[in-house]
CSV table of C-alpha atoms and ligand atoms in Angstrom, one decimal:
chain,number,residue,atom,x,y,z
A,1,MET,CA,0.0,0.0,0.0
A,2,SER,CA,2.7,2.5,-1.0
A,3,THR,CA,2.0,6.1,-1.3
A,4,THR,CA,3.9,9.0,-3.0
A,5,LEU,CA,4.1,12.3,-1.2
A,6,ALA,CA,5.7,15.0,-3.4
A,7,GLY,CA,8.3,12.8,-4.7
A,8,ALA,CA,8.9,10.8,-1.4
A,9,THR,CA,7.6,7.3,-2.0
A,10,LEU,CA,6.8,5.4,1.2
A,11,PRO,CA,6.0,1.7,1.6
A,12,ASN,CA,2.7,2.6,3.4
A,13,PRO,CA,0.7,5.7,4.4
A,14,VAL,CA,0.7,5.5,8.2
A,15,MET,CA,3.0,7.7,10.3
A,16,THR,CA,3.2,8.7,14.0
A,17,ALA,CA,2.1,12.3,14.7
A,18,SER,CA,4.7,14.7,16.0
A,19,GLY,CA,5.2,14.9,19.8
A,20,CYS,CA,3.2,11.7,20.6
A,21,ALA,CA,5.9,9.0,20.4
A,22,ALA,CA,9.0,10.6,21.8
A,23,ASN,CA,11.6,10.1,19.2
A,24,GLY,CA,11.0,6.4,18.4
A,25,LYS,CA,12.8,4.5,21.2
A,26,GLU,CA,9.6,4.0,23.5
A,27,LEU,CA,7.6,2.9,20.5
A,28,HIS,CA,10.2,0.5,19.1
A,29,ARG,CA,9.5,-1.8,22.0
A,30,PHE,CA,6.0,-2.4,20.7
A,31,PHE,CA,6.9,-2.7,16.9
A,32,PRO,CA,9.7,-1.9,14.6
A,33,VAL,CA,9.6,1.8,13.7
A,34,SER,CA,10.7,0.8,10.2
A,35,ASP,CA,7.2,-0.7,9.7
A,36,LEU,CA,5.7,2.9,9.6
A,37,GLY,CA,5.5,4.6,6.3
A,38,ALA,CA,7.4,7.3,8.3
A,39,PHE,CA,8.4,8.2,11.8
A,40,VAL,CA,7.4,11.9,12.6
A,41,THR,CA,9.7,13.3,15.2
A,42,LYS,CA,8.8,15.6,18.2
A,43,THR,CA,9.2,19.2,16.9
A,44,VAL,CA,12.8,20.1,17.2
A,45,MET,CA,13.8,23.6,18.0
A,46,ARG,CA,17.3,25.3,17.9
A,47,ASP,CA,18.0,25.4,21.7
A,48,PRO,CA,17.1,22.8,24.4
A,49,ARG,CA,13.8,23.7,25.9
A,50,SER,CA,12.0,22.6,29.2
A,51,GLY,CA,8.6,23.5,27.7
A,52,ARG,CA,5.7,24.9,29.8
A,53,PRO,CA,5.1,24.4,33.5
A,54,THR,CA,3.4,21.5,34.9
A,55,PRO,CA,0.5,20.2,35.1
A,56,ARG,CA,0.5,20.2,31.3
A,57,MET,CA,-1.8,17.4,30.5
A,58,ALA,CA,-5.6,17.2,31.1
A,59,GLU,CA,-8.0,14.7,30.2
A,60,THR,CA,-11.5,15.3,29.3
A,61,SER,CA,-14.5,13.2,28.4
A,62,SER,CA,-14.1,14.2,24.7
A,63,GLY,CA,-10.3,14.6,24.2
A,64,MET,CA,-7.0,15.4,25.8
A,65,LEU,CA,-5.4,18.8,26.4
A,66,ASN,CA,-1.8,19.2,26.5
A,67,SER,CA,0.5,22.2,27.0
A,68,ILE,CA,3.9,20.5,26.7
A,69,GLY,CA,5.2,23.5,24.8
A,70,LEU,CA,7.9,22.1,22.6
A,71,GLN,CA,10.0,20.6,25.1
A,72,GLY,CA,13.1,19.1,23.6
A,73,PRO,CA,16.9,18.7,23.7
A,74,GLY,CA,17.5,21.1,20.7
A,75,ILE,CA,18.8,20.4,17.2
A,76,ASP,CA,22.3,19.5,17.9
A,77,ALA,CA,21.5,16.9,20.6
A,78,PHE,CA,18.7,15.6,18.1
A,79,CYS,CA,21.2,15.2,15.3
A,80,ALA,CA,23.8,13.5,17.7
A,81,GLN,CA,21.4,11.1,19.2
A,82,ASP,CA,17.9,10.7,18.0
A,83,LEU,CA,18.4,10.8,14.2
A,84,PRO,CA,21.3,8.4,14.0
A,85,TRP,CA,19.2,6.0,16.2
A,86,LEU,CA,16.2,6.3,13.8
A,87,ALA,CA,18.5,5.8,10.9
A,88,ALA,CA,20.0,2.6,12.4
A,89,GLN,CA,16.6,1.1,12.7
A,90,GLY,CA,15.9,1.7,9.1
A,91,ALA,CA,13.2,4.2,9.7
A,92,ARG,CA,12.1,6.9,7.2
A,93,VAL,CA,12.0,10.0,9.1
A,94,LEU,CA,9.7,13.2,8.7
A,95,VAL,CA,11.5,15.6,10.9
A,96,SER,CA,9.4,18.4,12.6
A,97,VAL,CA,10.9,21.6,13.1
A,98,ALA,CA,10.1,24.9,14.6
A,99,GLY,CA,11.7,28.2,15.5
A,100,ASN,CA,10.9,31.4,17.4
A,101,THR,CA,11.5,33.4,14.4
A,102,ALA,CA,11.4,32.5,10.6
A,103,GLU,CA,15.2,32.8,10.6
A,104,GLU,CA,15.5,30.4,13.6
A,105,PHE,CA,13.5,27.8,11.5
A,106,GLY,CA,16.2,28.2,8.8
A,107,GLU,CA,19.0,27.6,11.3
A,108,VAL,CA,17.4,24.5,12.6
A,109,VAL,CA,17.0,23.1,9.2
A,110,GLN,CA,20.6,24.1,8.1
A,111,ARG,CA,22.0,22.0,11.1
A,112,LEU,CA,19.6,19.1,10.3
A,113,VAL,CA,20.8,19.0,6.8
A,114,ALA,CA,24.4,18.9,7.8
A,115,SER,CA,23.7,15.9,10.2
A,116,PRO,CA,25.6,12.6,9.1
A,117,ALA,CA,22.2,10.7,9.4
A,118,TRP,CA,20.4,13.1,7.1
A,119,SER,CA,19.9,10.3,4.5
A,120,CYS,CA,17.1,8.8,6.5
A,121,VAL,CA,15.1,12.0,6.2
A,122,VAL,CA,12.2,11.6,3.8
A,123,GLY,CA,10.6,15.1,4.5
A,124,VAL,CA,10.8,18.2,6.8
A,125,GLU,CA,7.5,19.2,8.5
A,126,ALA,CA,7.5,22.9,9.4
A,127,ASN,CA,5.5,23.1,12.6
A,128,ILE,CA,4.0,26.6,12.1
A,129,SER,CA,1.0,25.8,14.2
A,130,CYS,CA,1.9,24.9,17.7
A,131,PRO,CA,-0.6,26.4,20.1
A,132,ASN,CA,1.6,25.8,23.2
A,133,VAL,CA,3.7,28.9,23.1
A,134,ALA,CA,3.3,31.6,25.6
A,135,ASN,CA,2.9,34.2,22.8
A,136,ARG,CA,-0.1,33.4,20.5
A,137,GLY,CA,1.4,35.7,18.1
A,138,LEU,CA,4.0,33.0,17.5
A,139,VAL,CA,1.5,30.8,15.9
A,140,PHE,CA,2.8,31.6,12.4
A,141,ALA,CA,-0.1,29.6,10.8
A,142,CYS,CA,-2.7,32.0,11.9
A,143,ASP,CA,-1.3,34.5,9.6
A,144,PRO,CA,-0.6,34.0,5.7
A,145,ALA,CA,2.4,36.4,5.5
A,146,SER,CA,4.2,34.9,8.5
A,147,SER,CA,3.6,31.5,7.3
A,148,GLU,CA,4.9,32.2,3.9
A,149,ARG,CA,8.1,33.6,5.2
A,150,VAL,CA,8.8,30.6,7.3
A,151,VAL,CA,8.1,28.2,4.4
A,152,GLN,CA,10.2,30.3,2.1
A,153,ILE,CA,13.2,30.1,4.4
A,154,VAL,CA,12.7,26.3,5.1
A,155,ARG,CA,12.3,25.5,1.5
A,156,THR,CA,15.5,27.3,0.5
A,157,ARG,CA,17.6,25.4,3.1
A,158,VAL,CA,16.3,21.8,2.5
A,159,PRO,CA,17.6,20.2,-0.8
A,160,ASP,CA,15.3,20.0,-3.7
A,161,ASP,CA,14.8,16.4,-3.6
A,162,VAL,CA,13.4,16.2,0.0
A,163,PRO,CA,9.8,17.6,0.2
A,164,VAL,CA,8.7,20.4,2.9
A,165,PHE,CA,5.4,20.0,4.6
A,166,ALA,CA,3.7,22.8,6.3
A,167,LYS,CA,1.6,21.8,9.5
A,168,LEU,CA,-1.5,23.9,9.9
A,169,THR,CA,-3.9,24.9,12.6
A,170,PRO,CA,-7.6,24.7,12.3
A,171,ASP,CA,-7.8,27.6,14.6
A,172,VAL,CA,-8.2,30.0,11.8
A,173,THR,CA,-11.2,31.8,10.0
A,174,ASP,CA,-10.2,30.3,6.6
A,175,ILE,CA,-7.7,27.4,6.5
A,176,VAL,CA,-7.9,27.3,2.7
A,177,SER,CA,-6.2,30.7,2.5
A,178,ILE,CA,-3.4,29.7,4.7
A,179,ALA,CA,-3.0,26.4,2.6
A,180,ASP,CA,-2.9,28.5,-0.4
A,181,ALA,CA,-0.2,31.0,1.1
A,182,VAL,CA,2.1,28.2,2.1
A,183,LEU,CA,1.9,26.2,-1.1
A,184,ARG,CA,2.6,29.4,-3.2
A,185,ALA,CA,5.5,30.0,-0.9
A,186,GLY,CA,7.1,26.7,-1.8
A,187,ALA,CA,5.6,24.0,0.6
A,188,ASP,CA,5.5,20.6,-1.3
A,189,GLY,CA,2.7,19.3,0.9
A,190,LEU,CA,0.4,20.1,4.0
A,191,THR,CA,-0.2,18.3,7.3
A,192,MET,CA,-3.4,18.9,8.8
A,193,ILE,CA,-4.3,19.4,11.7
A,194,ASN,CA,-2.3,20.5,14.7
A,195,THR,CA,-4.4,20.6,18.1
A,196,LEU,CA,-7.2,23.2,18.8
A,197,LEU,CA,-6.7,25.6,21.6
A,198,GLY,CA,-8.8,24.8,24.6
A,199,ILE,CA,-9.0,25.2,28.4
A,200,VAL,CA,-10.3,22.8,31.1
A,201,ILE,CA,-11.5,24.2,34.4
A,202,ASP,CA,-11.0,22.1,37.5
A,203,THR,CA,-14.6,22.1,39.0
A,204,ASP,CA,-13.3,21.5,42.6
A,205,LEU,CA,-10.7,24.2,42.7
A,206,LEU,CA,-12.6,26.4,40.1
A,207,ARG,CA,-9.4,27.4,38.3
A,208,PRO,CA,-7.8,26.1,35.0
A,209,GLN,CA,-6.3,22.6,35.3
A,210,LEU,CA,-3.2,23.5,33.2
A,211,ALA,CA,-0.5,25.6,34.6
A,212,GLY,CA,-0.3,27.2,31.3
A,213,VAL,CA,-4.1,27.9,31.3
A,214,THR,CA,-4.6,27.0,27.6
A,215,GLY,CA,-3.6,23.8,26.0
A,216,GLY,CA,-4.1,21.9,22.6
A,217,LEU,CA,-7.1,19.6,22.3
A,218,SER,CA,-6.4,16.2,20.5
A,219,GLY,CA,-8.0,12.9,20.2
A,220,PRO,CA,-11.3,11.6,18.9
A,221,ALA,CA,-13.1,14.8,19.6
A,222,VAL,CA,-11.0,16.6,16.9
A,223,ARG,CA,-11.3,14.0,14.1
A,224,PRO,CA,-14.3,15.7,12.5
A,225,VAL,CA,-12.3,19.0,12.3
A,226,ALA,CA,-9.4,17.3,10.7
A,227,VAL,CA,-11.7,15.5,8.2
A,228,ARG,CA,-13.3,18.9,7.5
A,229,ALA,CA,-9.9,20.6,7.0
A,230,VAL,CA,-8.6,18.0,4.5
A,231,TRP,CA,-11.9,18.1,2.8
A,232,GLN,CA,-12.0,21.9,2.4
A,233,VAL,CA,-8.4,22.2,1.3
A,234,THR,CA,-8.5,19.2,-1.2
A,235,ALA,CA,-11.9,20.4,-2.5
A,236,ALA,CA,-10.1,23.8,-3.3
A,237,MET,CA,-7.2,22.0,-5.0
A,238,ARG,CA,-9.6,19.9,-7.1
A,239,ALA,CA,-11.5,23.1,-8.1
A,240,GLY,CA,-8.2,24.6,-9.2
A,241,THR,CA,-8.5,27.6,-6.8
A,242,ILE,CA,-5.2,26.7,-4.9
A,243,PRO,CA,-2.1,24.6,-6.0
A,244,THR,CA,-2.5,20.9,-5.9
A,245,ALA,CA,-0.2,19.1,-3.4
A,246,PRO,CA,-0.3,16.0,-1.2
A,247,VAL,CA,-1.9,16.2,2.2
A,248,ILE,CA,-1.1,14.3,5.4
A,249,GLY,CA,-4.3,13.9,7.6
A,250,VAL,CA,-3.9,14.0,11.4
A,251,GLY,CA,-6.5,14.2,14.2
A,252,GLY,CA,-8.1,11.5,16.3
A,253,VAL,CA,-7.2,8.5,14.4
A,254,ARG,CA,-7.6,5.4,16.6
A,255,THR,CA,-8.7,2.8,14.1
A,256,GLY,CA,-8.3,2.0,10.4
A,257,ALA,CA,-11.8,3.3,9.8
A,258,ASP,CA,-10.8,6.6,11.3
A,259,ALA,CA,-7.8,6.7,9.0
A,260,LEU,CA,-10.0,5.7,6.1
A,261,GLU,CA,-12.2,8.8,6.7
A,262,LEU,CA,-9.3,11.1,6.2
A,263,VAL,CA,-8.0,9.2,3.2
A,264,ALA,CA,-11.4,9.4,1.4
A,265,ALA,CA,-11.6,13.2,2.3
A,266,GLY,CA,-8.2,13.5,0.4
A,267,ALA,CA,-5.3,12.6,2.6
A,268,SER,CA,-2.5,10.6,1.0
A,269,ALA,CA,-1.0,9.6,4.3
A,270,VAL,CA,-2.3,9.8,8.0
A,271,GLN,CA,-0.7,10.2,11.3
A,272,VAL,CA,-1.6,8.6,14.7
A,273,GLY,CA,-1.1,10.7,17.8
A,274,THR,CA,-3.0,10.8,21.1
A,275,ALA,CA,-4.2,7.1,20.4
A,276,THR,CA,-0.6,6.0,21.0
A,277,PHE,CA,-0.8,7.0,24.6
A,278,ASN,CA,-3.5,4.5,25.3
A,279,ASP,CA,-2.2,1.9,22.9
A,280,PRO,CA,1.5,2.1,21.8
A,281,SER,CA,0.8,-0.4,19.0
A,282,ALA,CA,-1.8,1.9,17.6
A,283,PRO,CA,0.1,3.3,14.6
A,284,ARG,CA,1.0,-0.4,13.4
A,285,ARG,CA,-2.5,-1.7,14.1
A,286,VAL,CA,-4.1,1.2,12.1
A,287,LEU,CA,-1.9,0.3,9.2
A,288,THR,CA,-3.2,-3.3,9.2
A,289,GLU,CA,-6.9,-2.2,9.7
A,290,LEU,CA,-6.6,0.5,7.0
A,291,GLU,CA,-5.2,-2.2,4.5
A,292,GLU,CA,-8.2,-4.4,5.3
A,293,HIS,CA,-10.6,-1.6,4.5
A,294,VAL,CA,-8.9,-0.7,1.3
A,295,ALA,CA,-9.1,-4.3,0.2
A,296,ARG,CA,-12.7,-4.6,1.4
A,297,HIS,CA,-13.7,-1.7,-0.8
A,298,GLY,CA,-12.2,-3.4,-3.7
A,299,PHE,CA,-9.2,-1.0,-4.3
A,300,THR,CA,-5.9,-2.5,-5.4
A,301,ARG,CA,-4.1,0.8,-5.5
A,302,PHE,CA,-4.0,3.0,-2.5
A,303,ALA,CA,-3.8,6.2,-4.7
A,304,ASP,CA,-7.2,5.4,-6.2
A,305,ILE,CA,-9.0,5.7,-2.8
A,306,VAL,CA,-7.4,9.0,-1.8
A,307,GLY,CA,-10.2,11.6,-2.0
A,308,VAL,CA,-12.7,9.2,-3.4
A,309,ALA,CA,-15.4,10.8,-1.3
A,310,HIS,CA,-15.2,13.9,-3.4
A,311,GLU,CA,-16.0,11.9,-6.5
A,312,ARG,CA,-18.9,10.0,-4.9
A,313,MET,CA,-20.2,13.4,-3.7
A,314,ALA,CA,-20.1,14.7,-7.3
A,315,ARG,CA,-22.1,11.7,-8.5
A,316,LEU,CA,-25.0,12.4,-6.0
B,1,FMN,C1,1.2,15.4,24.0
B,1,FMN,C2,1.3,15.9,22.5
B,1,FMN,C3,2.3,16.6,22.1
B,1,FMN,C4,2.3,17.1,20.9
B,1,FMN,N1,3.5,17.6,20.4
B,1,FMN,C5,3.5,18.1,19.1
B,1,FMN,C6,4.8,18.6,18.4
B,1,FMN,O1,5.8,18.7,19.2
B,1,FMN,N2,4.7,19.1,17.3
B,1,FMN,C7,3.5,19.2,16.5
B,1,FMN,O2,3.6,19.5,15.3
B,1,FMN,N3,2.3,18.6,17.0
B,1,FMN,C8,2.3,18.1,18.3
B,1,FMN,N4,1.2,17.5,18.8
B,1,FMN,C9,0.1,17.5,17.8
B,1,FMN,C10,-0.1,16.2,17.2
B,1,FMN,O3,1.0,15.9,16.3
B,1,FMN,C11,-1.4,16.1,16.2
B,1,FMN,O4,-1.3,17.1,15.3
B,1,FMN,C12,-2.6,16.3,17.1
B,1,FMN,O5,-2.6,15.8,18.5
B,1,FMN,C13,-3.9,15.8,16.6
B,1,FMN,O6,-3.7,14.3,16.3
B,1,FMN,P1,-4.3,13.2,17.4
B,1,FMN,O7,-5.6,13.6,17.7
B,1,FMN,O8,-4.1,11.9,16.7
B,1,FMN,O9,-3.4,13.3,18.6
B,1,FMN,C14,1.3,17.1,20.0
B,1,FMN,C15,0.1,16.4,20.6
B,1,FMN,C16,0.1,15.8,21.8
B,1,FMN,C17,-1.1,15.2,22.3
């Protein structure tokens, strides 16, 4: 069930979602990370970061809120330890990067490309949409001009044969216009969606549960939002109003049927995030289940089922 994403051909369309499986070691105890179409790393920034204050996870009956805030060892430690380990396992790696400024994104990518383990990198995902930063103004993907600037810089620093994906937030008035801006700025594909900004109030203490007050909502509750985002953006591509590019769908995938929804809406690959906390084998299981669904529907080529819901809609 191979899939091609802007020139990167992967043996299957299932990936991890950034930030939900550390950098592979924990997950590798449950299945070989090389089984995945690609392993997506936790977003890596230039300098080591401790993230936002604790508590920074809150469960709700309809999804999970996190305010981890891009905790991580920084790009140099990532290149020295995590990337070589992933390469040694034979994993294909989509590296998620971020910076406090557009120029900092460029610095992170420059160091990444210089890494001796670079050859395992099948793509770079520019996380322009993390909601867990103290200054909401830093969410580049809320503004077309800021998004364009980041994508332009990342695209010029990544070799031409490696695709750049821009990860978008649904917390905008019009996600199609942001998609249009980043694709025109040089993104080869899109990842949709990042978490939605939310707040949980502790009803005993009558104060926000998260120390950082706001957090990113993920899990089953956000799946219809992800399906909607993938649908709207791929519909605009099909209508020729924005450039055509592959889409990676992410948000609330727990089962193969959940993944199939995103694929039928237009995603050429899917990522599994929050489900991994409850079932670390979820990404591998979702792959098997998705394969079964694709076969059950009589498709022999995965590419033929991508966006099929648009075609069936047109025939109504
Ligand atoms: C604990 C946690 C940490 C996350 N960290 C990142 C991150 O570092 N970079 C990023 O782009 N997205 C991050 N995300 C967002 C996920 O990659 C994904 O876009 C989102 O959670 C929706 O998918 P899901 O419902 O399958 O989790 C994080 C999500 C969670 C739950």
